[in-house]
Short mmCIF file of C-alpha atoms in Angstrom, two decimals:
data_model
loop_
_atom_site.label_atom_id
_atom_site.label_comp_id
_atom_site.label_asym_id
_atom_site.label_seq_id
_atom_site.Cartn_x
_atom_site.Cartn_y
_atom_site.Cartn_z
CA UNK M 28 144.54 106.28 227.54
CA UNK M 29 144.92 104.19 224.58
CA UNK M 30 145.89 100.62 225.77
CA UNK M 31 145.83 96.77 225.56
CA UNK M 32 145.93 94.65 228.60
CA UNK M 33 146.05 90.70 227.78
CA UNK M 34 144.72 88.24 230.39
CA UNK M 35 144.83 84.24 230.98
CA UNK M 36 148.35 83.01 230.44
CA UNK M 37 149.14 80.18 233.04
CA UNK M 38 150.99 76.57 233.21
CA UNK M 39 149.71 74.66 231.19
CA UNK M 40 150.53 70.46 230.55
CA UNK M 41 151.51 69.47 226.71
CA UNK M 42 148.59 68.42 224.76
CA UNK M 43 146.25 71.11 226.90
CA UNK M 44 144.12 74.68 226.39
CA UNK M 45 144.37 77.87 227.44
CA UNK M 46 142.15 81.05 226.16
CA UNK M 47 143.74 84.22 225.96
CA UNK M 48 142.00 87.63 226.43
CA UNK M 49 143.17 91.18 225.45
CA UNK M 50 140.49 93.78 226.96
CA UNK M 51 141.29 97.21 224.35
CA UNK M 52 140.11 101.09 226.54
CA UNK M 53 140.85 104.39 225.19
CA UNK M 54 140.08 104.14 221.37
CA UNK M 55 137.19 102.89 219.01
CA UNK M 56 138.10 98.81 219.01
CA UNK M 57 136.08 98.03 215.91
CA UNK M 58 137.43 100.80 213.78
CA UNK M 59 141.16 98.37 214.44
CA UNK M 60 142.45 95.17 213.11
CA UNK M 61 144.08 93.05 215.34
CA UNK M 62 146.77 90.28 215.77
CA UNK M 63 148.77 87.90 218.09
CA UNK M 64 152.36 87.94 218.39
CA UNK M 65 154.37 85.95 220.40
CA UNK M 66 158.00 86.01 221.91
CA UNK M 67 160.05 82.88 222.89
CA UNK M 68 161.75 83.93 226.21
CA UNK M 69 164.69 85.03 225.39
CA UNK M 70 164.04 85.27 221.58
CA UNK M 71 162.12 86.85 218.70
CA UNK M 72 159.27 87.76 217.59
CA UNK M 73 156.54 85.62 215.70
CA UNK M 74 153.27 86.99 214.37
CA UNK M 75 150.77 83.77 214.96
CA UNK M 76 146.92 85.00 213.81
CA UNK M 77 145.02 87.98 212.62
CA UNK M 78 141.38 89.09 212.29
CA UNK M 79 139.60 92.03 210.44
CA UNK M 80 137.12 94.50 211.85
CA UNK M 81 134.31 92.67 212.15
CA UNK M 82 136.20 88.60 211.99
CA UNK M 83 135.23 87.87 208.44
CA UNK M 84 139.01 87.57 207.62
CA UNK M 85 141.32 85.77 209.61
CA UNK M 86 145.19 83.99 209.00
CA UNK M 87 146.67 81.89 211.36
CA UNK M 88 150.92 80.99 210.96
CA UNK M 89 151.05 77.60 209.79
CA UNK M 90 152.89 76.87 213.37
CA UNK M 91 149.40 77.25 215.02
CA UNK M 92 146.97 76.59 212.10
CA UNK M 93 144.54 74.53 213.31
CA UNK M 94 144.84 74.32 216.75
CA UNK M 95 144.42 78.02 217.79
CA UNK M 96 141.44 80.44 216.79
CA UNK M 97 141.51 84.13 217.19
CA UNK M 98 138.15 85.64 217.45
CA UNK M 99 136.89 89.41 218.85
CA UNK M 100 134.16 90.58 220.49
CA UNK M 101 133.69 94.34 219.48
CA UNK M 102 130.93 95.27 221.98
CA UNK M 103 133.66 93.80 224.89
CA UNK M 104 136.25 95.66 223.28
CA UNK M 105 138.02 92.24 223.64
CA UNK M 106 140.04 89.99 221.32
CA UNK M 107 140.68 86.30 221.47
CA UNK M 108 143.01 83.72 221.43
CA UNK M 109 142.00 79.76 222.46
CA UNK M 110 144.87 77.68 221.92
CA UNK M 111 144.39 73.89 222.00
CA UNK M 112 146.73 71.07 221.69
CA UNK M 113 149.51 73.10 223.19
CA UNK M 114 153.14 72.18 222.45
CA UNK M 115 156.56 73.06 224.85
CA UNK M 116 157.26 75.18 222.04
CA UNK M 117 154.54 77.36 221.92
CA UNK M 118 155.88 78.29 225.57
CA UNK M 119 156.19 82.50 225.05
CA UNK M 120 154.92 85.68 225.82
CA UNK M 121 152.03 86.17 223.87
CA UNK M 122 150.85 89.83 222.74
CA UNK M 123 147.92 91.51 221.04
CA UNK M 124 148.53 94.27 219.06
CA UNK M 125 146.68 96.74 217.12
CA UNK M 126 147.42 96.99 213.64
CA UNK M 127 147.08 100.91 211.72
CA UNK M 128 146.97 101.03 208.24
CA UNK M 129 149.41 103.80 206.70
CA UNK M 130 148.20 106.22 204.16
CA UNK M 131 151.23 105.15 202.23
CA UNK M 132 150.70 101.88 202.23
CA UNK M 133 151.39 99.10 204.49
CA UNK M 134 150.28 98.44 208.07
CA UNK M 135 152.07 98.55 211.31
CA UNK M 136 151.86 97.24 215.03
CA UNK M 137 151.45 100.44 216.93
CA UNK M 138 149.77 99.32 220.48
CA UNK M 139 150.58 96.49 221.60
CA UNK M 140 149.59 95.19 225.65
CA UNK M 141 151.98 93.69 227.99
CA UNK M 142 152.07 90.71 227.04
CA UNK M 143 151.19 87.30 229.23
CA UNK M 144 153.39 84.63 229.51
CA UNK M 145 152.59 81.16 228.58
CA UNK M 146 154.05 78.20 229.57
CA UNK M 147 153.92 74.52 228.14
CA UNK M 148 155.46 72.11 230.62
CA UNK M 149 154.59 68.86 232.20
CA UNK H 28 157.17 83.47 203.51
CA UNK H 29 159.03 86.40 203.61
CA UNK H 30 162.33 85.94 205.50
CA UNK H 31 164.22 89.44 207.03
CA UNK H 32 167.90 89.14 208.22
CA UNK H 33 169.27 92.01 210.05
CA UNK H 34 172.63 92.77 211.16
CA UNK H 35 174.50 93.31 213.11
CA UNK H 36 172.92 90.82 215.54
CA UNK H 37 174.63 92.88 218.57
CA UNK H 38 176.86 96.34 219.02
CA UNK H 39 178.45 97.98 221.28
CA UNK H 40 178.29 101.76 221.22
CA UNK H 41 179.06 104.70 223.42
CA UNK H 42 176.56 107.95 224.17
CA UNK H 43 176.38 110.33 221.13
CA UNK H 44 177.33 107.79 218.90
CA UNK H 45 175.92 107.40 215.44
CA UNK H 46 174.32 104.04 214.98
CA UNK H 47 173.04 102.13 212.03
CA UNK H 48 171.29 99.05 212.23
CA UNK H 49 170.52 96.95 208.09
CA UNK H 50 167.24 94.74 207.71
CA UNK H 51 166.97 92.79 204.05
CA UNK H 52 164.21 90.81 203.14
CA UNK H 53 164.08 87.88 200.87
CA UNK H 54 162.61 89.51 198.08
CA UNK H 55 161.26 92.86 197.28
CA UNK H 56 158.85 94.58 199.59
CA UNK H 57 158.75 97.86 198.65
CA UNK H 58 158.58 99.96 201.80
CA UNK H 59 156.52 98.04 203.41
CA UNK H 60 159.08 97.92 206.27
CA UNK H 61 158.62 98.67 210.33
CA UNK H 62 161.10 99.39 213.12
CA UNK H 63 160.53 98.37 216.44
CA UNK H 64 162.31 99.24 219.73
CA UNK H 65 161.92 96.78 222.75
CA UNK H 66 163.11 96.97 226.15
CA UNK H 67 163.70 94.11 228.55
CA UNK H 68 160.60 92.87 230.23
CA UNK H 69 158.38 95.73 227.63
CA UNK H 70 156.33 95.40 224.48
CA UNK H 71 157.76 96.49 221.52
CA UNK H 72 157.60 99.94 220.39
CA UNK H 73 156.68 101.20 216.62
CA UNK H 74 159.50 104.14 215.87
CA UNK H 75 159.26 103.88 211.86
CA UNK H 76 156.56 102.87 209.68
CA UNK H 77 156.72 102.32 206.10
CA UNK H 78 160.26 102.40 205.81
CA UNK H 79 161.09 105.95 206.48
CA UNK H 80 157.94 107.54 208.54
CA UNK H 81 158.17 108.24 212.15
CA UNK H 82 155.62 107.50 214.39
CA UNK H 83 154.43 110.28 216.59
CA UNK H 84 156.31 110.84 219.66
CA UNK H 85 159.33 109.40 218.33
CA UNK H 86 162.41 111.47 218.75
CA UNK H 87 163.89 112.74 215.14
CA UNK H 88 167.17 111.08 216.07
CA UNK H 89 165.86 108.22 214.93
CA UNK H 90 165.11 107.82 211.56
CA UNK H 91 164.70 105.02 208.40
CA UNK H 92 165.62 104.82 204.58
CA UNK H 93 165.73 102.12 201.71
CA UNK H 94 163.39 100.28 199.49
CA UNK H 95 162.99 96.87 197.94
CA UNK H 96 165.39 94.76 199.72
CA UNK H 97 167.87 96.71 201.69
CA UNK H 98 166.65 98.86 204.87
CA UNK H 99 168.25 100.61 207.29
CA UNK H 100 167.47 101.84 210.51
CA UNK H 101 169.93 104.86 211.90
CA UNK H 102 170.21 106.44 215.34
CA UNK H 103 172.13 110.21 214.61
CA UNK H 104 173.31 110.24 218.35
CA UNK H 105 172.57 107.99 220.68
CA UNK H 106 171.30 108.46 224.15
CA UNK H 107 171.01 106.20 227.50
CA UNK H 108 167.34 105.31 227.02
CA UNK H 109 168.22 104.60 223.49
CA UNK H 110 170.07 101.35 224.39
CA UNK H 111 167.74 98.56 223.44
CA UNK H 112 166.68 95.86 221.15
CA UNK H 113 165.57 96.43 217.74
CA UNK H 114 163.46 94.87 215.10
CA UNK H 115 162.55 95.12 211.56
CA UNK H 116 159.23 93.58 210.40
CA UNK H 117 157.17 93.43 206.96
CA UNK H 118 154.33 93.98 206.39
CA UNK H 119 154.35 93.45 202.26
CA UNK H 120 152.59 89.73 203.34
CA UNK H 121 152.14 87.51 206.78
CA UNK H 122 153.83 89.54 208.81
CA UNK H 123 157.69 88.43 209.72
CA UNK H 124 160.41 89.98 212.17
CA UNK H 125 163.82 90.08 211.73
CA UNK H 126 165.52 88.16 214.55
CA UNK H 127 166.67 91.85 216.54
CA UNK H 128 169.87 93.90 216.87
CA UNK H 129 170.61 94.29 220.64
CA UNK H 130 172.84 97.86 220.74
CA UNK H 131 174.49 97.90 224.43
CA UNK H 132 176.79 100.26 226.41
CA UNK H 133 180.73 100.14 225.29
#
């Protein structure tokens, strides 16, 4: 079964870390790029970083540029997110999701795990 | 950055209704365009790719159109699992969502 299952959201205090982990089964991970989305409870959606098959091309949002780095691991079949100087507002649900490439052009989200919450709060 | 507005925001529809839901981005992105279905407490859930292509497993009442600017998303009759929140998103740069259209029971 093709899946994403993200790990290592928590309470965290302003100004504080937190590494996220998104363990891929079911398909071939390095063949996939991958991002980070998150959701503001209650809210939209926000891409926030993404990396190429083998990390030699990543993009971060400017909201999280420079103090979050996305990296992978493709013999874990696991991607990466360590946030650092962590804000109230980057409180969310964060998800990884796998990104296909159409034949037509264009890419699209089309796994994506469960996301795990986040939360920024002294 | 690429900015998408869809609308209506919310609707209110009934079973078997025919639903249509209008993402525009700030400029042109050709069909570079996705449509998303989420569910309280879920992920999101790819329906249409590229503007008009449905993802497999997606049930042909759903289905996409435009080009450029203007996209729609439309819904021929609507059933109870259909009532949800969707989003646009581009994919012509960064990636960007619209902010959602949440269709609920009338």
């Amino acid at each position: 079964q093709v899946q994403l299952v993200e790990s290592g959201g928590g309470l965290v205090k302003p100004g504080g870390s937190l590494r996220l982990s998104c363990a891929a089964s079911g398909f071939t991970f390095s063949d996939y790029y991958l991002s980070w989305v998150r959701q503001t409870p209650g809210k939209g959606l926000d891409w926030i970083s993404y990396i190429s098959l083998s990390g030699e091309t990543i993009y971060y949002a400017d909201s999280v540029k420079g103090r979050f780095t996305i990296s992978r691991d493709n013999a874990k079949n696991s991607l990466y997110l360590q946030m650092n100087s962590l804000r109230a507002e980057d409180t969310a649900v964060y998800y990884c999701a796998r990104q296909v490439v159409a034949t037509i052009g264009g890419d699209a989200f089309d796994i994506w795990g469960q996301g795990t919450l986040v939360t920024v709060s002294s | 950055d690429i900015q998408m507005t869809q609308s209506p925001s919310s609707l209110s529809a009934s079973i078997g209704d025919r639903v249509t839901i209008t993402c525009r981005a700030s400029q042109s992105i050709s069909s570079y365009l996705n449509w998303y279905q989420q569910k309280p407490g879920k992920a999101p859930n790819l329906l249409i790719f590229a503007a008009s292509s449905l993802q497999s497993g997606v049930p042909s009442r759903f289905s996409g159109s435009g080009s450029g600017t203007d996209f729609t998303l439309t819904v021929s009759s609507l059933q109870p699992e259909d009532f949800a929140t969707y989003y646009c998103q581009q994919s012509y740069s960064t990636p960007s969502f619209g902010g959602g259209t949440k269709v609920e029971i009338k």
